[in-house]
Tab-separated table of C-alpha atoms and ligand atoms in Angstrom:
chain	number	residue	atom	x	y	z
A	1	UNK	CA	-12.384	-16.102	-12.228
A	2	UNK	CA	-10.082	-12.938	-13.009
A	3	UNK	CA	-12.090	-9.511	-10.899
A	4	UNK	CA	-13.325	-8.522	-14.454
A	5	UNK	CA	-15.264	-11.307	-15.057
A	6	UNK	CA	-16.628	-10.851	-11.602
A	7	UNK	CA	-16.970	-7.236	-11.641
A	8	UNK	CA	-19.352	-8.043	-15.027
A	9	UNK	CA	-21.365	-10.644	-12.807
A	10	UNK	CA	-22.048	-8.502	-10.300
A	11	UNK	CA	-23.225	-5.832	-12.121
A	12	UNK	CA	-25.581	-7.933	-13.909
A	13	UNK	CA	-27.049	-9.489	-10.696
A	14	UNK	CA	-27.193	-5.742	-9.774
A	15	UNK	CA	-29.293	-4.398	-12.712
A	16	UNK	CA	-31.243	-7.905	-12.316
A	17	UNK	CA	-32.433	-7.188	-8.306
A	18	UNK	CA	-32.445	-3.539	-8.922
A	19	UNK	CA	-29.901	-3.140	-6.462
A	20	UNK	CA	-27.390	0.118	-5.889
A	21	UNK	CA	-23.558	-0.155	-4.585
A	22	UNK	CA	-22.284	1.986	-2.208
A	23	UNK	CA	-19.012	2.312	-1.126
A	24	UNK	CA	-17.102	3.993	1.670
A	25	UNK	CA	-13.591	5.409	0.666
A	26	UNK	CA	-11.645	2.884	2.197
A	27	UNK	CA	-12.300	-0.033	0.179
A	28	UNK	CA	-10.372	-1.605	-1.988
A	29	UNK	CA	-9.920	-0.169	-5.823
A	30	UNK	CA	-11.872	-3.013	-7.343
A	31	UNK	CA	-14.600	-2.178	-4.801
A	32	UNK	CA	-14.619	1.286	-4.852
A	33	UNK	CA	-14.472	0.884	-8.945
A	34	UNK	CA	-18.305	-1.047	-8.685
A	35	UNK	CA	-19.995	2.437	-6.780
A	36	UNK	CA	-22.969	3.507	-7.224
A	37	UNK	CA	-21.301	5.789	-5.164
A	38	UNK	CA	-18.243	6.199	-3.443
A	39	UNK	CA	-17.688	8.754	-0.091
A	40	UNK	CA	-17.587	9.038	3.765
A	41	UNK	CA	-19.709	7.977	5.892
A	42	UNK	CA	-21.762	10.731	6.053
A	43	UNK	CA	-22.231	11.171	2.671
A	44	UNK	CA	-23.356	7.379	2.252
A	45	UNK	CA	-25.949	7.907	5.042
A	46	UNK	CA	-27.319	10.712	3.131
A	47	UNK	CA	-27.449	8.333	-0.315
A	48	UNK	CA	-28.836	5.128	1.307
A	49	UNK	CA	-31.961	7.371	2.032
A	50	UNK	CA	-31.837	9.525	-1.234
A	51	UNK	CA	-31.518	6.462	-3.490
A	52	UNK	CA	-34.329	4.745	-5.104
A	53	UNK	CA	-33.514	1.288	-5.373
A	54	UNK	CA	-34.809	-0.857	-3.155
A	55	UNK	CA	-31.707	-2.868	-2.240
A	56	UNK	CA	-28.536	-1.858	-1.317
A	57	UNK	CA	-25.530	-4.027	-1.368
A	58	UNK	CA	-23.290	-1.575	1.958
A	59	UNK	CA	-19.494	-1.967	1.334
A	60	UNK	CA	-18.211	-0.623	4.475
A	61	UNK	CA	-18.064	-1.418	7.705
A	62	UNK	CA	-21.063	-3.091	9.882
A	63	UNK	CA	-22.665	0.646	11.953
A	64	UNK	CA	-22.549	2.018	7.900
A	65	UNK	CA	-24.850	-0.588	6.983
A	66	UNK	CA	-26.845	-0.248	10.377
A	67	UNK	CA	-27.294	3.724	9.364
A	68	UNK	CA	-28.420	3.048	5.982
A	69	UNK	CA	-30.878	0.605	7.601
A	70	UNK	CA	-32.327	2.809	10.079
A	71	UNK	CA	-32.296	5.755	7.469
A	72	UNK	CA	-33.752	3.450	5.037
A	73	UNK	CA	-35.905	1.003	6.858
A	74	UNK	CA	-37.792	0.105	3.492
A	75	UNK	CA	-34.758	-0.928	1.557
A	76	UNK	CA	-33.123	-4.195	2.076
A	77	UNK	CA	-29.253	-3.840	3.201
A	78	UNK	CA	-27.158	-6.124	2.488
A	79	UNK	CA	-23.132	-6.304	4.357
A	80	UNK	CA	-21.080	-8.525	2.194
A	81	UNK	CA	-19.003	-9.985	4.949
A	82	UNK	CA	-20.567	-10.550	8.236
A	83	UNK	CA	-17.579	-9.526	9.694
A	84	UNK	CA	-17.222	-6.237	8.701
A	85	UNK	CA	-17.061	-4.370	12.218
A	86	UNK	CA	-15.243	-1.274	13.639
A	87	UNK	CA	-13.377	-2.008	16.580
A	88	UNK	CA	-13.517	1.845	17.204
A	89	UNK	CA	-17.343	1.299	17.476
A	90	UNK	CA	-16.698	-1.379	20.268
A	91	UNK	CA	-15.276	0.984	22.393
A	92	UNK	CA	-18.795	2.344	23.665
A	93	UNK	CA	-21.596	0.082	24.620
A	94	UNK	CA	-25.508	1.418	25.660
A	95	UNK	CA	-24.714	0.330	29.666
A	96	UNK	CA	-21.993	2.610	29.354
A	97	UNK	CA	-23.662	5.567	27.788
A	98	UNK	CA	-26.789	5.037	30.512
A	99	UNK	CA	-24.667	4.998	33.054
A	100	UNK	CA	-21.954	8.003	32.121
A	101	UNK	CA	-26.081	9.657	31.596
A	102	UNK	CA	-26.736	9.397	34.920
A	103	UNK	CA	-22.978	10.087	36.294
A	104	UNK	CA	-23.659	13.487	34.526
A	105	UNK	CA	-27.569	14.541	33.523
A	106	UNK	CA	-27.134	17.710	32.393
A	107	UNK	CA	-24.730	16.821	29.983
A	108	UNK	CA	-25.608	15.966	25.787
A	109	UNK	CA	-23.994	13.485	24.377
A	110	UNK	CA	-22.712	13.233	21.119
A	111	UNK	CA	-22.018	9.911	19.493
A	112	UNK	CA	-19.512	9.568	16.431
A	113	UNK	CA	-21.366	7.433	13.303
A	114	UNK	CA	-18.712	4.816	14.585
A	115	UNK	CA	-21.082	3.262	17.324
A	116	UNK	CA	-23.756	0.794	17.115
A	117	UNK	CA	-27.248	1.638	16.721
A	118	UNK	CA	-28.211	0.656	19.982
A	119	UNK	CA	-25.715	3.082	21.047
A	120	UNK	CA	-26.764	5.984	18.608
A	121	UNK	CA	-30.371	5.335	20.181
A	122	UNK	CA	-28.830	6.157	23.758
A	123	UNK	CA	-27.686	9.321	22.914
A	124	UNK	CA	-29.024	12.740	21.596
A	125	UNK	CA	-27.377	13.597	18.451
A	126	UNK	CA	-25.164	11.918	16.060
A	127	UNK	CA	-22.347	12.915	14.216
A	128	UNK	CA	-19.518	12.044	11.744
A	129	UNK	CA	-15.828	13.257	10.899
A	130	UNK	CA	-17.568	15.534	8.237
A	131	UNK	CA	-19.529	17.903	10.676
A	132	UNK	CA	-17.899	17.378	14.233
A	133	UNK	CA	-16.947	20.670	14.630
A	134	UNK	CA	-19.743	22.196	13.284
A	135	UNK	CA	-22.410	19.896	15.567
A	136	UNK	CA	-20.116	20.284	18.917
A	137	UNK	CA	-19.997	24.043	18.274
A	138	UNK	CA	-23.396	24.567	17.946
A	139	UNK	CA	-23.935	22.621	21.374
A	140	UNK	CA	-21.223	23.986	22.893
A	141	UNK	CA	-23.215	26.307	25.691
A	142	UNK	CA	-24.037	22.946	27.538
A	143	UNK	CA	-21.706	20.795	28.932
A	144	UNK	CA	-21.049	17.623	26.570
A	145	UNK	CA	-19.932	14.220	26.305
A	146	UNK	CA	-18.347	13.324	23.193
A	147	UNK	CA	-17.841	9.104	22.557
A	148	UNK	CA	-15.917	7.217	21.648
A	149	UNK	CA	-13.284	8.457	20.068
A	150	UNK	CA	-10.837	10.656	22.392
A	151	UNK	CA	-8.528	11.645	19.617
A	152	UNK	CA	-11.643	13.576	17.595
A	153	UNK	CA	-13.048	15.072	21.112
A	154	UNK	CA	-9.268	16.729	22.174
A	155	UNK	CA	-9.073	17.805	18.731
A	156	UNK	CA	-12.813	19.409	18.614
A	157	UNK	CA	-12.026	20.402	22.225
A	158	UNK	CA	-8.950	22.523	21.695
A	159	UNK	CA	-10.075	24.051	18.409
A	160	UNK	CA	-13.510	25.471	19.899
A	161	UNK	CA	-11.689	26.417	23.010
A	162	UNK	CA	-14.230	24.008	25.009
A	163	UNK	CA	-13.532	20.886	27.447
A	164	UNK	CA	-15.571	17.900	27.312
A	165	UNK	CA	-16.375	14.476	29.059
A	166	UNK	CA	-13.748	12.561	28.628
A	167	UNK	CA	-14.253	8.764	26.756
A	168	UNK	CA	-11.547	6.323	26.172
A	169	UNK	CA	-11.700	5.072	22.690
A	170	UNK	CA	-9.332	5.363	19.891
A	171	UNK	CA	-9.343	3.519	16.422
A	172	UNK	CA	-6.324	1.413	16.059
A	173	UNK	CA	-5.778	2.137	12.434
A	174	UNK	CA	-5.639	5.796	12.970
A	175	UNK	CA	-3.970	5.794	16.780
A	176	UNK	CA	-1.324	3.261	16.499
A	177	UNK	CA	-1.205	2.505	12.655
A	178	UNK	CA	-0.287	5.699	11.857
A	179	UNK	CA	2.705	7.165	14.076
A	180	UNK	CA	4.502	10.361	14.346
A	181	UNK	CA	8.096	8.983	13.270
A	182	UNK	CA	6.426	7.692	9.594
A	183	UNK	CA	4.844	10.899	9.442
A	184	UNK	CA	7.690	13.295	10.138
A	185	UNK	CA	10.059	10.926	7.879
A	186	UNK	CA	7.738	11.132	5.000
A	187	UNK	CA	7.768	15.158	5.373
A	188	UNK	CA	11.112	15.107	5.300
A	189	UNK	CA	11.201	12.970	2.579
A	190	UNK	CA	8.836	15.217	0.508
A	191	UNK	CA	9.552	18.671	1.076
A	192	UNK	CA	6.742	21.028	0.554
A	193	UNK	CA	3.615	18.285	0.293
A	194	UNK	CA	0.627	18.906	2.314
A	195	UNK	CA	-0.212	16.800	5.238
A	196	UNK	CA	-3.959	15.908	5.220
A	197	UNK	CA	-4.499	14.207	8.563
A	198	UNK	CA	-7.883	12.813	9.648
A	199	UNK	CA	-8.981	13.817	13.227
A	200	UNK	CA	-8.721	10.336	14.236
A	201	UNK	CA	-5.441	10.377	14.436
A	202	UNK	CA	-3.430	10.889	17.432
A	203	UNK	CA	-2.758	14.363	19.201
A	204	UNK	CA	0.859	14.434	17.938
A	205	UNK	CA	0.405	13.404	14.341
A	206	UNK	CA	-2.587	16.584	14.131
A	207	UNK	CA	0.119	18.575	15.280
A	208	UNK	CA	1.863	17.959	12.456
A	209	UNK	CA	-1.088	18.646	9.676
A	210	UNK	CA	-1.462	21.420	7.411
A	211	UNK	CA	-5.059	20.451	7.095
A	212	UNK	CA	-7.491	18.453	9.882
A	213	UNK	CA	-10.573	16.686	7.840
A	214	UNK	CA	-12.889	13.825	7.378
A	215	UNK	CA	-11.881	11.592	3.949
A	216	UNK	CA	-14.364	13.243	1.154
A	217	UNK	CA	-12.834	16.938	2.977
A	218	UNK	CA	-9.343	15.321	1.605
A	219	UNK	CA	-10.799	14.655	-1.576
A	220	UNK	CA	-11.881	18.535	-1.765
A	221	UNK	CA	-8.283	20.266	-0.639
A	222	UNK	CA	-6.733	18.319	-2.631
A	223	UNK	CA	-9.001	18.546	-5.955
A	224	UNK	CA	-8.886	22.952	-5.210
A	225	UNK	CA	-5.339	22.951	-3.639
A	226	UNK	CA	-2.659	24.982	-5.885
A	227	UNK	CA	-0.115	22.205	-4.140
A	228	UNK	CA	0.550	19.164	-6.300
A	229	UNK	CA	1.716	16.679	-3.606
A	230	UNK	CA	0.242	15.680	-0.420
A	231	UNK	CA	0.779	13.358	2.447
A	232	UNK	CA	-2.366	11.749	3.445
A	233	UNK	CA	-2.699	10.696	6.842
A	234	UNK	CA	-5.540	8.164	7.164
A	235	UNK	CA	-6.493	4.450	5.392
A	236	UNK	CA	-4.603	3.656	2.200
A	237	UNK	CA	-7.735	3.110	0.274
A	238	UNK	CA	-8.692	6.642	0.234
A	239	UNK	CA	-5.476	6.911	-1.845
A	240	UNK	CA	-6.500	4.772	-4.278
A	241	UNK	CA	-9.338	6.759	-4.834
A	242	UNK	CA	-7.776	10.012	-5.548
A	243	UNK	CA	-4.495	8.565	-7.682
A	244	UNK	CA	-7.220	7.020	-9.557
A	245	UNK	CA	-9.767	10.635	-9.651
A	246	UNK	CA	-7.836	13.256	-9.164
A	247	UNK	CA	-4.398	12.895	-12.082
A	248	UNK	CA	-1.440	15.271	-12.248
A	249	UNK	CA	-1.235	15.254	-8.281
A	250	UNK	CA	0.974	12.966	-6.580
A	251	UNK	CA	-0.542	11.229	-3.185
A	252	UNK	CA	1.817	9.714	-1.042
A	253	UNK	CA	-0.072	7.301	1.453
A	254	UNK	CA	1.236	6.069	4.877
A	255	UNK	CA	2.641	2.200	4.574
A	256	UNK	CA	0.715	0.784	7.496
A	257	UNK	CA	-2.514	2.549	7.520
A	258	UNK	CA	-4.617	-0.313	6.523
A	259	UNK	CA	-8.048	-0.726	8.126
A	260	UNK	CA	-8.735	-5.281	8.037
A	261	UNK	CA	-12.109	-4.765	8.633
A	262	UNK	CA	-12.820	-2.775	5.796
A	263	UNK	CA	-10.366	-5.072	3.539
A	264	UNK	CA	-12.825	-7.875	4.386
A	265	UNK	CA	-14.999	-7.118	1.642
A	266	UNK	CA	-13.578	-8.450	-1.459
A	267	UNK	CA	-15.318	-9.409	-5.208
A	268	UNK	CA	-16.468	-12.693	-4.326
A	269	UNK	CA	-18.196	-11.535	-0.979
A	270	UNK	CA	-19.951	-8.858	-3.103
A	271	UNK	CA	-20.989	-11.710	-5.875
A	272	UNK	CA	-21.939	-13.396	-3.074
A	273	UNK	CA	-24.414	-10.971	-1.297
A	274	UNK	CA	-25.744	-10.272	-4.281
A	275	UNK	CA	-26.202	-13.874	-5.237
A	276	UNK	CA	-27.782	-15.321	-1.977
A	277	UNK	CA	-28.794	-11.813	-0.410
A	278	UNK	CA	-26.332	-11.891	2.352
A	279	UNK	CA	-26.139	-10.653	4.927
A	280	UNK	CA	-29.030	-8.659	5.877
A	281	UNK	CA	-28.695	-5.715	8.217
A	282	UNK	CA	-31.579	-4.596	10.124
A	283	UNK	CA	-32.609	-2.862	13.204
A	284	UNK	CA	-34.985	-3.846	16.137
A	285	UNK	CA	-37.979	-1.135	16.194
A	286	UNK	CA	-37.271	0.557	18.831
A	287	UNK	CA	-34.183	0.703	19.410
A	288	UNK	CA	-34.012	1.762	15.408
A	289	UNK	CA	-36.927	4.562	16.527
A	290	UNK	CA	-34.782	5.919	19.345
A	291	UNK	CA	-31.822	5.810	16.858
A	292	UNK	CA	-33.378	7.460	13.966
A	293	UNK	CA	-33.802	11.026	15.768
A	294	UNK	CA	-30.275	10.777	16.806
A	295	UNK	CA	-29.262	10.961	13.081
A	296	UNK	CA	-32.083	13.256	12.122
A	297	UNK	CA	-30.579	15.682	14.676
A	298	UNK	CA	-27.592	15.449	13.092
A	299	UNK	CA	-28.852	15.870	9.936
A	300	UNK	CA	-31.040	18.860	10.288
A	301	UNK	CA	-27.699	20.599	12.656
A	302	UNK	CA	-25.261	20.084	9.589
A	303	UNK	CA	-27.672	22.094	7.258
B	1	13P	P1	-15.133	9.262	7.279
B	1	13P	O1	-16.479	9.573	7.819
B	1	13P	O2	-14.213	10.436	7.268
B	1	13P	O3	-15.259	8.607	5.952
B	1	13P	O4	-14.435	8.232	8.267
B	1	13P	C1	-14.979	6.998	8.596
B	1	13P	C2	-14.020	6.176	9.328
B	1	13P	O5	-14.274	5.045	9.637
B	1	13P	C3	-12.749	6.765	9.663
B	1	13P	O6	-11.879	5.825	10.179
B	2	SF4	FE1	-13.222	1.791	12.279
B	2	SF4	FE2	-10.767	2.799	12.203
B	2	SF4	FE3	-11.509	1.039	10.359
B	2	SF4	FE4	-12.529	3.545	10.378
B	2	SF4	S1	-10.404	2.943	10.008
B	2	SF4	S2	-13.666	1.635	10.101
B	2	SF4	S3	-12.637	3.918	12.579
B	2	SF4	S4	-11.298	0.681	12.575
């Protein structure tokens, strides 16, 4: 079956179980092109709630789908490929958070959106590339513990002038995907285009941005930016995305940045989930409980 013909079948089966799509920015163009609505991770958090349809087919990564349940704990969530995680997410586990607790008690500690939810439920506030800065600085007067990624906590750390915890954790796409040499070559190769970088990536690579931001941020600059060409220094797919919404502007992507885990989800594992209601993502009470304010903290401190 060509992807029209299955882009057409799923969006009958979609009317027909009164089901939404949402997609995260790094998913392929036939994917994204099926949204309900397409963003960042925060932004699909806020939608899984907001929405009214009582299913929700999740085309991200596994912890997205785990948010929308916990946010949404009425709505059936469906992950079209089991195997959908976020290796960044594996880099914290709840024995680890319990026990860096107790190494430091006076300490708050800030998950990224990238953890599980049994990890989100160990921790007091949540919060995603979109309002890092804005969540750290507002809890900056106590001493904090930032997981897991290191390369967002030295880059919130030197730009509020603050030190934190330490946590190793890195996401490979964005650490060792993306390296300095591409980056510098493709400057010199475009003279005058504005490097978007996302604070995943490593230390050096920020060094080199013009801008620092989460993927719908990129979206922004580079929909109100006067510049016309831009390097853009995370996941392909969010290239896609703006070649395809944002015309005139030329987006130059980096070769290698391609996330597998979020490639996993392809037209015939949507058709599928839709078709058997696979695979269902849900939460164990408490731990979703415990989880829950951990997100509504972060939702009421990015107001
Ligand atoms: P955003 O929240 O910026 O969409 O990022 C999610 C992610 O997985 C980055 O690698
Ligand atoms: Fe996880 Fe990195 Fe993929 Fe984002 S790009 S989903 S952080 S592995």
């Amino acid at each position: 079956m060509d992807n029209h013909r299955i882009q057409h079948k799923i969006l009958d089966l979609k009317k027909q179980h009164d089901a939404a799509i949402l997609v995260h920015n790094y998913q392929r163009p036939e994917i994204q092109e099926l949204a309900d609505y397409l963003g960042d991770s925060l932004d699909l958090a806020r939608r899984a709630m907001m929405l009214p349809q009582p299913v929700i087919v999740f085309c991200g990564v596994h912890f997205m789908a785990e948010s929308a349940a916990i946010l949404a704990p009425e709505k059936t969530i469906l992950l079209p490929h089991p195997d959908a995680g976020c290796p960044l997410a594996d880099c914290a586990s709840p024995d680890r958070v319990r026990d860096a607790r107790k190494q430091h008690p006076d300490a708050v500690f800030i998950a990224y959106i990238n953890t599980s939810a049994a990890v989100k439920a160990e921790v007091d506030v949540v919060c995603t590339s979109a309002n890092a800065l804005r969540i750290i600085k507002r809890l900056s007067d106590r001493e904090i513990c930032y997981l897991p990624d290191k390369n967002l906590a030295a880059y919130a750390a030197e730009k509020l002038g603050i030190r934190m915890i330490p946590w190793p954790g890195q996401c490979y796409v964005h650490d060792h995907l993306i390296d300095l040499e591409t980056v510098e070559r493709l400057k010199e190769q475009n003279p005058g285009a504005v490097v978007m970088a996302h604070p995943e990536a490593s230390p050096a690579v920020l060094k080199t941005a013009d801008i620092v931001t989460g993927t719908s941020g990129m979206i922004r600059e580079a929909i109100s930016s006067r510049n016309s060409h831009f390097i853009v220094v995370t996941e392909r797919g969010l290239v896609e995305r703006m070649r395809r919404e944002i015309p005139g502007k030329t987006f130059i992507p980096i070769p290698t940045a391609v996330c597998s885990q979020m490639k996993l989800t392809t037209l015939e594992t949507v058709l599928d989930s839709l078709q058997y209601f696979q695979h269902v993502i849900s939460v164990p009470g408490p731990v979703a409980v415990k989880a829950r304010r951990s997100l509504d903290r972060m939702l009421e401190l990015s107001e």
